Amino acid sequence: MWGWPESSLWRGDRRGTQKEEGTATRRQGKPKEGWQEKSCSSVHDTYLSKLIYNSSFFFFLSGYPFALFQRYFLFQKETYLIHLYNVFTGVSIAYFNFGTQFFHSLICVLIQFLILRLMGRTITAVITTFLFQMTYLMAGYYFTATEHYDIKWTMPHCVLTLKLIGLAIDYYDGGKDPEFLTPEQRRFAVRGVPTLLEVSGFSYFYGAFMVGPQFSMTDYQKLARGEMTDVPGQRPNSFVPALKRLSLGLLFLVTYTLSSLYVSDEYLTSDEFMEKPFWFRCGYILIWGKMVLYKYVTCWLVTEGVCILVGLGYNGKDQNGKPLWNACANMKVWLYETTPLFTGTIASFNINTNAWVARYIFKRLKFLGNKLLSQALALFFLAIWHGLHSGYLVCFQMELLIVIVERQAMNLVRDSPALSTLASITVLRPIFYVLQQTNHWMFMGYSLVPFCLFTWDKWMKVYRSIYFFGHVLFFTLLLVLPYIRRLIVPRKEKLKRAE
């Protein structure tokens, strides 16, 4: 559940310069003609030029000027004007980045509208939507695949795919009796019949078109009606919250840019890395795993600021009447930086995508009657949604394994009197915390190796260099922990748990 698929905002140059500078990437893996977006080169070689380029590029990409215009000139105007504005700005961003390749999104939006209108609120429409949108995305991955991160049309298209599938399911739920829906389903169910302009505005909303976050049609409709505000009838008081997220995002941008001078994906597969001692290789993966995720953190924080600024981030008020602006939050930064648990990182990272998968995939598989199977299928969906490289499957397989083992270990500590007493000793807690964090980020980095290196030959080379340490450890723990539990957990504790 890591980041956006098959592409990145950190290794590309603008459309106008790709022709001259994209040769190196094309040599590595040339996409099939017809679907090909020109490959991208590195932005610049120096720290200063990287920082200036990334900052200005993100500022445009995240749509702050568009959000300010909508906030001050279109608030509570006719809804069709809002839709037109979002379509125009979103298509402009798509054309600026991908040229005529933006037609892929147009095709999928138009066909999705026809599916909703012609098939109506039926399970057939949901299945057709899922198969068509995922097949189109998979075909895009196949025909544009390279061994590197590139800016190409599949980057925003993966976000659009989830958005349109979610729309079809919410539209289907809108035709059901509310009594047969869960509170969550009732909240997102689309009761009316969306127009083509409305579906297009929802799909091309500039604040989330490139890298998300995910949001529902119902929230978008509220935004278009001017209802996403903490003061009814007035513009939302969201300028300061938006500025905070932007500032935090730029802080992570600087951190990532500085760290990239010393830590890189390329070094993992270099001969120099292979010649280093085992402890160094493990330590490097630990630090690299922490730093590499900052590019995603940066992007989501900056785009979240756009959504907050325009009002889409409004999430009601807390029990003290204070406005909440976290509806589009993709990061819980404090939890992300302080949690010593793998499940804590998952809960704090790429929140909206994780919530989407939970709502539309995991919970819809309840009929299987097996929670673990549902979780495995949800992770498999995430893996293929990210791309066709083997590294994605290995990454999410490792995530499932680690989460299972972590839960077993936590239950063991909780149910064992000796271990729970040891864990509660105050003076030892800082030591345990450091050990947990070291273990946490070591194997978080270990899991990210195939995710970031993509291809079999690259991630296998790194895993061989550390003797598949993570796989050996966690598969061993998976087999051994149940026997340890039998030895150290008293029978009466087991009976209490069973009751």
JSON list of C-alpha atoms in Angstrom, two decimals, residues 97-268:
[
{"chain": "A", "resi": 97, "resn": "ASN", "atom": "CA", "xyz": [2.37, 16.58, -19.05]},
{"chain": "A", "resi": 98, "resn": "PHE", "atom": "CA", "xyz": [1.41, 13.93, -21.60]},
{"chain": "A", "resi": 99, "resn": "GLY", "atom": "CA", "xyz": [0.49, 15.70, -24.83]},
{"chain": "A", "resi": 100, "resn": "THR", "atom": "CA", "xyz": [-2.06, 13.82, -26.93]},
{"chain": "A", "resi": 101, "resn": "GLN", "atom": "CA", "xyz": [-1.75, 10.81, -24.62]},
{"chain": "A", "resi": 102, "resn": "PHE", "atom": "CA", "xyz": [-4.34, 12.51, -22.41]},
{"chain": "A", "resi": 103, "resn": "PHE", "atom": "CA", "xyz": [-6.97, 10.95, -24.68]},
{"chain": "A", "resi": 104, "resn": "HIS", "atom": "CA", "xyz": [-6.67, 7.72, -22.66]},
{"chain": "A", "resi": 105, "resn": "SER", "atom": "CA", "xyz": [-8.38, 9.36, -19.71]},
{"chain": "A", "resi": 106, "resn": "LEU", "atom": "CA", "xyz": [-11.03, 10.89, -21.97]},
{"chain": "A", "resi": 107, "resn": "ILE", "atom": "CA", "xyz": [-11.87, 7.48, -23.40]},
{"chain": "A", "resi": 108, "resn": "CYS", "atom": "CA", "xyz": [-12.26, 5.89, -19.98]},
{"chain": "A", "resi": 109, "resn": "VAL", "atom": "CA", "xyz": [-14.36, 8.73, -18.58]},
{"chain": "A", "resi": 110, "resn": "LEU", "atom": "CA", "xyz": [-16.71, 8.68, -21.57]},
{"chain": "A", "resi": 111, "resn": "ILE", "atom": "CA", "xyz": [-17.10, 4.90, -21.53]},
{"chain": "A", "resi": 112, "resn": "GLN", "atom": "CA", "xyz": [-17.69, 4.97, -17.78]},
{"chain": "A", "resi": 113, "resn": "PHE", "atom": "CA", "xyz": [-20.49, 7.48, -18.25]},
{"chain": "A", "resi": 114, "resn": "LEU", "atom": "CA", "xyz": [-22.05, 5.26, -20.93]},
{"chain": "A", "resi": 115, "resn": "ILE", "atom": "CA", "xyz": [-21.82, 2.23, -18.63]},
{"chain": "A", "resi": 116, "resn": "LEU", "atom": "CA", "xyz": [-23.67, 4.10, -15.88]},
{"chain": "A", "resi": 117, "resn": "ARG", "atom": "CA", "xyz": [-26.37, 5.33, -18.23]},
{"chain": "A", "resi": 118, "resn": "LEU", "atom": "CA", "xyz": [-26.89, 2.19, -20.32]},
{"chain": "A", "resi": 119, "resn": "MET", "atom": "CA", "xyz": [-26.49, -0.49, -17.64]},
{"chain": "A", "resi": 120, "resn": "GLY", "atom": "CA", "xyz": [-27.91, 1.48, -14.74]},
{"chain": "A", "resi": 121, "resn": "ARG", "atom": "CA", "xyz": [-27.62, 0.50, -11.09]},
{"chain": "A", "resi": 122, "resn": "THR", "atom": "CA", "xyz": [-26.82, -3.15, -11.72]},
{"chain": "A", "resi": 123, "resn": "ILE", "atom": "CA", "xyz": [-24.13, -5.58, -10.66]},
{"chain": "A", "resi": 124, "resn": "THR", "atom": "CA", "xyz": [-23.42, -6.01, -14.37]},
{"chain": "A", "resi": 125, "resn": "ALA", "atom": "CA", "xyz": [-22.41, -2.34, -14.54]},
{"chain": "A", "resi": 126, "resn": "VAL", "atom": "CA", "xyz": [-20.06, -2.81, -11.58]},
{"chain": "A", "resi": 127, "resn": "ILE", "atom": "CA", "xyz": [-18.42, -5.92, -13.05]},
{"chain": "A", "resi": 128, "resn": "THR", "atom": "CA", "xyz": [-18.15, -4.32, -16.50]},
{"chain": "A", "resi": 129, "resn": "THR", "atom": "CA", "xyz": [-16.58, -1.21, -15.00]},
{"chain": "A", "resi": 130, "resn": "PHE", "atom": "CA", "xyz": [-14.07, -3.22, -13.00]},
{"chain": "A", "resi": 131, "resn": "LEU", "atom": "CA", "xyz": [-13.04, -5.38, -15.94]},
{"chain": "A", "resi": 132, "resn": "PHE", "atom": "CA", "xyz": [-12.84, -2.55, -18.46]},
{"chain": "A", "resi": 133, "resn": "GLN", "atom": "CA", "xyz": [-11.01, -0.02, -16.29]},
{"chain": "A", "resi": 134, "resn": "MET", "atom": "CA", "xyz": [-8.51, -2.53, -14.89]},
{"chain": "A", "resi": 135, "resn": "THR", "atom": "CA", "xyz": [-7.88, -4.10, -18.31]},
{"chain": "A", "resi": 136, "resn": "TYR", "atom": "CA", "xyz": [-7.26, -0.68, -19.84]},
{"chain": "A", "resi": 137, "resn": "LEU", "atom": "CA", "xyz": [-4.83, 0.17, -17.04]},
{"chain": "A", "resi": 138, "resn": "MET", "atom": "CA", "xyz": [-3.02, -3.18, -17.33]},
{"chain": "A", "resi": 139, "resn": "ALA", "atom": "CA", "xyz": [-2.71, -2.71, -21.09]},
{"chain": "A", "resi": 140, "resn": "GLY", "atom": "CA", "xyz": [-1.27, 0.74, -20.46]},
{"chain": "A", "resi": 141, "resn": "TYR", "atom": "CA", "xyz": [1.31, -0.71, -18.07]},
{"chain": "A", "resi": 142, "resn": "TYR", "atom": "CA", "xyz": [2.25, -3.41, -20.57]},
{"chain": "A", "resi": 143, "resn": "PHE", "atom": "CA", "xyz": [2.72, -1.08, -23.53]},
{"chain": "A", "resi": 144, "resn": "THR", "atom": "CA", "xyz": [4.58, 1.64, -21.63]},
{"chain": "A", "resi": 145, "resn": "ALA", "atom": "CA", "xyz": [6.66, -0.45, -19.22]},
{"chain": "A", "resi": 146, "resn": "THR", "atom": "CA", "xyz": [10.31, 0.46, -18.68]},
{"chain": "A", "resi": 147, "resn": "GLU", "atom": "CA", "xyz": [12.77, -0.40, -15.93]},
{"chain": "A", "resi": 148, "resn": "HIS", "atom": "CA", "xyz": [12.68, 3.14, -14.54]},
{"chain": "A", "resi": 149, "resn": "TYR", "atom": "CA", "xyz": [10.29, 5.60, -13.03]},
{"chain": "A", "resi": 150, "resn": "ASP", "atom": "CA", "xyz": [8.85, 7.85, -15.74]},
{"chain": "A", "resi": 151, "resn": "ILE", "atom": "CA", "xyz": [6.21, 10.50, -15.99]},
{"chain": "A", "resi": 152, "resn": "LYS", "atom": "CA", "xyz": [3.70, 8.96, -18.36]},
{"chain": "A", "resi": 153, "resn": "TRP", "atom": "CA", "xyz": [-0.04, 8.84, -18.76]},
{"chain": "A", "resi": 154, "resn": "THR", "atom": "CA", "xyz": [-0.43, 5.71, -16.63]},
{"chain": "A", "resi": 155, "resn": "MET", "atom": "CA", "xyz": [0.59, 7.67, -13.52]},
{"chain": "A", "resi": 156, "resn": "PRO", "atom": "CA", "xyz": [-2.67, 9.66, -13.20]},
{"chain": "A", "resi": 157, "resn": "HIS", "atom": "CA", "xyz": [-4.62, 6.92, -14.93]},
{"chain": "A", "resi": 158, "resn": "CYS", "atom": "CA", "xyz": [-4.17, 4.53, -12.02]},
{"chain": "A", "resi": 159, "resn": "VAL", "atom": "CA", "xyz": [-5.75, 7.17, -9.76]},
{"chain": "A", "resi": 160, "resn": "LEU", "atom": "CA", "xyz": [-8.57, 7.63, -12.26]},
{"chain": "A", "resi": 161, "resn": "THR", "atom": "CA", "xyz": [-9.15, 3.86, -12.43]},
{"chain": "A", "resi": 162, "resn": "LEU", "atom": "CA", "xyz": [-9.91, 3.64, -8.71]},
{"chain": "A", "resi": 163, "resn": "LYS", "atom": "CA", "xyz": [-12.06, 6.73, -8.88]},
{"chain": "A", "resi": 164, "resn": "LEU", "atom": "CA", "xyz": [-14.25, 5.36, -11.68]},
{"chain": "A", "resi": 165, "resn": "ILE", "atom": "CA", "xyz": [-14.58, 1.91, -10.14]},
{"chain": "A", "resi": 166, "resn": "GLY", "atom": "CA", "xyz": [-15.60, 3.51, -6.86]},
{"chain": "A", "resi": 167, "resn": "LEU", "atom": "CA", "xyz": [-18.14, 5.67, -8.68]},
{"chain": "A", "resi": 168, "resn": "ALA", "atom": "CA", "xyz": [-19.75, 2.59, -10.29]},
{"chain": "A", "resi": 169, "resn": "ILE", "atom": "CA", "xyz": [-20.05, 0.83, -6.92]},
{"chain": "A", "resi": 170, "resn": "ASP", "atom": "CA", "xyz": [-21.45, 3.92, -5.18]},
{"chain": "A", "resi": 171, "resn": "TYR", "atom": "CA", "xyz": [-23.94, 4.38, -8.02]},
{"chain": "A", "resi": 172, "resn": "TYR", "atom": "CA", "xyz": [-24.98, 0.75, -7.61]},
{"chain": "A", "resi": 173, "resn": "ASP", "atom": "CA", "xyz": [-25.43, 1.26, -3.85]},
{"chain": "A", "resi": 174, "resn": "GLY", "atom": "CA", "xyz": [-27.55, 4.32, -4.58]},
{"chain": "A", "resi": 175, "resn": "GLY", "atom": "CA", "xyz": [-30.25, 2.07, -6.05]},
{"chain": "A", "resi": 176, "resn": "LYS", "atom": "CA", "xyz": [-30.56, -0.07, -2.91]},
{"chain": "A", "resi": 177, "resn": "ASP", "atom": "CA", "xyz": [-32.84, 0.40, 0.06]},
{"chain": "A", "resi": 178, "resn": "PRO", "atom": "CA", "xyz": [-30.78, 2.33, 2.66]},
{"chain": "A", "resi": 179, "resn": "GLU", "atom": "CA", "xyz": [-31.77, -0.24, 5.29]},
{"chain": "A", "resi": 180, "resn": "PHE", "atom": "CA", "xyz": [-29.64, -2.84, 3.49]},
{"chain": "A", "resi": 181, "resn": "LEU", "atom": "CA", "xyz": [-26.55, -0.63, 3.39]},
{"chain": "A", "resi": 182, "resn": "THR", "atom": "CA", "xyz": [-23.92, -0.10, 6.03]},
{"chain": "A", "resi": 183, "resn": "PRO", "atom": "CA", "xyz": [-23.52, 3.44, 7.43]},
{"chain": "A", "resi": 184, "resn": "GLU", "atom": "CA", "xyz": [-20.39, 3.82, 5.31]},
{"chain": "A", "resi": 185, "resn": "GLN", "atom": "CA", "xyz": [-22.17, 2.70, 2.15]},
{"chain": "A", "resi": 186, "resn": "ARG", "atom": "CA", "xyz": [-25.09, 5.06, 2.86]},
{"chain": "A", "resi": 187, "resn": "ARG", "atom": "CA", "xyz": [-22.67, 7.93, 3.20]},
{"chain": "A", "resi": 188, "resn": "PHE", "atom": "CA", "xyz": [-21.06, 7.38, -0.21]},
{"chain": "A", "resi": 189, "resn": "ALA", "atom": "CA", "xyz": [-24.08, 6.08, -2.16]},
{"chain": "A", "resi": 190, "resn": "VAL", "atom": "CA", "xyz": [-24.87, 8.20, -5.25]},
{"chain": "A", "resi": 191, "resn": "ARG", "atom": "CA", "xyz": [-28.65, 8.71, -5.31]},
{"chain": "A", "resi": 192, "resn": "GLY", "atom": "CA", "xyz": [-29.03, 10.93, -8.37]},
{"chain": "A", "resi": 193, "resn": "VAL", "atom": "CA", "xyz": [-27.94, 10.27, -11.93]},
{"chain": "A", "resi": 194, "resn": "PRO", "atom": "CA", "xyz": [-24.64, 12.06, -12.66]},
{"chain": "A", "resi": 195, "resn": "THR", "atom": "CA", "xyz": [-24.39, 14.00, -15.91]},
{"chain": "A", "resi": 196, "resn": "LEU", "atom": "CA", "xyz": [-21.46, 13.65, -18.29]},
{"chain": "A", "resi": 197, "resn": "LEU", "atom": "CA", "xyz": [-20.20, 17.05, -17.20]},
{"chain": "A", "resi": 198, "resn": "GLU", "atom": "CA", "xyz": [-20.43, 16.03, -13.55]},
{"chain": "A", "resi": 199, "resn": "VAL", "atom": "CA", "xyz": [-18.58, 12.75, -14.09]},
{"chain": "A", "resi": 200, "resn": "SER", "atom": "CA", "xyz": [-15.91, 14.59, -16.08]},
{"chain": "A", "resi": 201, "resn": "GLY", "atom": "CA", "xyz": [-15.46, 17.28, -13.44]},
{"chain": "A", "resi": 202, "resn": "PHE", "atom": "CA", "xyz": [-15.20, 14.60, -10.75]},
{"chain": "A", "resi": 203, "resn": "SER", "atom": "CA", "xyz": [-12.60, 12.71, -12.81]},
{"chain": "A", "resi": 204, "resn": "TYR", "atom": "CA", "xyz": [-10.45, 15.70, -13.77]},
{"chain": "A", "resi": 205, "resn": "PHE", "atom": "CA", "xyz": [-10.49, 17.67, -10.53]},
{"chain": "A", "resi": 206, "resn": "TYR", "atom": "CA", "xyz": [-7.10, 19.36, -10.67]},
{"chain": "A", "resi": 207, "resn": "GLY", "atom": "CA", "xyz": [-6.23, 18.89, -6.99]},
{"chain": "A", "resi": 208, "resn": "ALA", "atom": "CA", "xyz": [-6.23, 15.10, -7.24]},
{"chain": "A", "resi": 209, "resn": "PHE", "atom": "CA", "xyz": [-5.86, 14.25, -10.92]},
{"chain": "A", "resi": 210, "resn": "MET", "atom": "CA", "xyz": [-2.16, 13.39, -10.96]},
{"chain": "A", "resi": 211, "resn": "VAL", "atom": "CA", "xyz": [-1.48, 11.52, -7.71]},
{"chain": "A", "resi": 212, "resn": "GLY", "atom": "CA", "xyz": [-4.73, 11.55, -5.74]},
{"chain": "A", "resi": 213, "resn": "PRO", "atom": "CA", "xyz": [-6.07, 11.59, -3.10]},
{"chain": "A", "resi": 214, "resn": "GLN", "atom": "CA", "xyz": [-9.16, 9.49, -3.66]},
{"chain": "A", "resi": 215, "resn": "PHE", "atom": "CA", "xyz": [-12.51, 11.10, -2.86]},
{"chain": "A", "resi": 216, "resn": "SER", "atom": "CA", "xyz": [-16.11, 10.17, -3.50]},
{"chain": "A", "resi": 217, "resn": "MET", "atom": "CA", "xyz": [-18.64, 11.57, -5.96]},
{"chain": "A", "resi": 218, "resn": "THR", "atom": "CA", "xyz": [-20.86, 12.62, -3.05]},
{"chain": "A", "resi": 219, "resn": "ASP", "atom": "CA", "xyz": [-18.09, 14.78, -1.58]},
{"chain": "A", "resi": 220, "resn": "TYR", "atom": "CA", "xyz": [-17.38, 16.24, -5.00]},
{"chain": "A", "resi": 221, "resn": "GLN", "atom": "CA", "xyz": [-21.06, 17.12, -5.43]},
{"chain": "A", "resi": 222, "resn": "LYS", "atom": "CA", "xyz": [-21.04, 18.86, -2.05]},
{"chain": "A", "resi": 223, "resn": "LEU", "atom": "CA", "xyz": [-17.97, 20.81, -3.13]},
{"chain": "A", "resi": 224, "resn": "ALA", "atom": "CA", "xyz": [-19.68, 21.91, -6.36]},
{"chain": "A", "resi": 225, "resn": "ARG", "atom": "CA", "xyz": [-22.72, 23.07, -4.35]},
{"chain": "A", "resi": 226, "resn": "GLY", "atom": "CA", "xyz": [-20.52, 25.07, -1.98]},
{"chain": "A", "resi": 227, "resn": "GLU", "atom": "CA", "xyz": [-21.32, 22.88, 1.03]},
{"chain": "A", "resi": 228, "resn": "MET", "atom": "CA", "xyz": [-17.76, 21.86, 1.90]},
{"chain": "A", "resi": 229, "resn": "THR", "atom": "CA", "xyz": [-17.18, 24.70, 4.33]},
{"chain": "A", "resi": 230, "resn": "ASP", "atom": "CA", "xyz": [-17.04, 25.20, 8.07]},
{"chain": "A", "resi": 231, "resn": "VAL", "atom": "CA", "xyz": [-19.17, 28.35, 7.77]},
{"chain": "A", "resi": 232, "resn": "PRO", "atom": "CA", "xyz": [-22.35, 27.69, 5.74]},
{"chain": "A", "resi": 233, "resn": "GLY", "atom": "CA", "xyz": [-22.75, 30.20, 2.94]},
{"chain": "A", "resi": 234, "resn": "GLN", "atom": "CA", "xyz": [-19.19, 31.49, 3.25]},
{"chain": "A", "resi": 235, "resn": "ARG", "atom": "CA", "xyz": [-15.82, 30.44, 1.93]},
{"chain": "A", "resi": 236, "resn": "PRO", "atom": "CA", "xyz": [-14.12, 27.83, 4.10]},
{"chain": "A", "resi": 237, "resn": "ASN", "atom": "CA", "xyz": [-11.61, 29.06, 6.65]},
{"chain": "A", "resi": 238, "resn": "SER", "atom": "CA", "xyz": [-9.06, 26.70, 5.21]},
{"chain": "A", "resi": 239, "resn": "PHE", "atom": "CA", "xyz": [-6.22, 28.93, 4.10]},
{"chain": "A", "resi": 240, "resn": "VAL", "atom": "CA", "xyz": [-4.05, 28.37, 7.20]},
{"chain": "A", "resi": 241, "resn": "PRO", "atom": "CA", "xyz": [-4.63, 24.57, 7.36]},
{"chain": "A", "resi": 242, "resn": "ALA", "atom": "CA", "xyz": [-3.75, 24.36, 3.65]},
{"chain": "A", "resi": 243, "resn": "LEU", "atom": "CA", "xyz": [-0.61, 26.42, 4.16]},
{"chain": "A", "resi": 244, "resn": "LYS", "atom": "CA", "xyz": [0.47, 24.14, 7.00]},
{"chain": "A", "resi": 245, "resn": "ARG", "atom": "CA", "xyz": [0.23, 21.03, 4.83]},
{"chain": "A", "resi": 246, "resn": "LEU", "atom": "CA", "xyz": [2.04, 22.78, 1.98]},
{"chain": "A", "resi": 247, "resn": "SER", "atom": "CA", "xyz": [4.84, 23.88, 4.30]},
{"chain": "A", "resi": 248, "resn": "LEU", "atom": "CA", "xyz": [5.17, 20.42, 5.77]},
{"chain": "A", "resi": 249, "resn": "GLY", "atom": "CA", "xyz": [5.27, 18.94, 2.28]},
{"chain": "A", "resi": 250, "resn": "LEU", "atom": "CA", "xyz": [8.03, 21.29, 1.21]},
{"chain": "A", "resi": 251, "resn": "LEU", "atom": "CA", "xyz": [9.99, 20.38, 4.35]},
{"chain": "A", "resi": 252, "resn": "PHE", "atom": "CA", "xyz": [9.85, 16.73, 3.33]},
{"chain": "A", "resi": 253, "resn": "LEU", "atom": "CA", "xyz": [10.81, 17.74, -0.20]},
{"chain": "A", "resi": 254, "resn": "VAL", "atom": "CA", "xyz": [13.99, 19.39, 1.06]},
{"chain": "A", "resi": 255, "resn": "THR", "atom": "CA", "xyz": [14.72, 16.40, 3.30]},
{"chain": "A", "resi": 256, "resn": "TYR", "atom": "CA", "xyz": [14.28, 13.96, 0.43]},
{"chain": "A", "resi": 257, "resn": "THR", "atom": "CA", "xyz": [16.35, 16.06, -1.99]},
{"chain": "A", "resi": 258, "resn": "LEU", "atom": "CA", "xyz": [19.22, 16.37, 0.49]},
{"chain": "A", "resi": 259, "resn": "SER", "atom": "CA", "xyz": [19.13, 12.68, 1.38]},
{"chain": "A", "resi": 260, "resn": "SER", "atom": "CA", "xyz": [19.11, 11.67, -2.30]},
{"chain": "A", "resi": 261, "resn": "LEU", "atom": "CA", "xyz": [22.64, 13.08, -2.56]},
{"chain": "A", "resi": 262, "resn": "TYR", "atom": "CA", "xyz": [23.80, 10.21, -0.35]},
{"chain": "A", "resi": 263, "resn": "VAL", "atom": "CA", "xyz": [21.14, 7.51, -0.65]},
{"chain": "A", "resi": 264, "resn": "SER", "atom": "CA", "xyz": [19.88, 6.21, -3.99]},
{"chain": "A", "resi": 265, "resn": "ASP", "atom": "CA", "xyz": [18.20, 3.22, -5.63]},
{"chain": "A", "resi": 266, "resn": "GLU", "atom": "CA", "xyz": [21.10, 2.79, -8.03]},
{"chain": "A", "resi": 267, "resn": "TYR", "atom": "CA", "xyz": [23.60, 2.21, -5.23]},
{"chain": "A", "resi": 268, "resn": "LEU", "atom": "CA", "xyz": [21.66, -0.85, -4.05]}
]
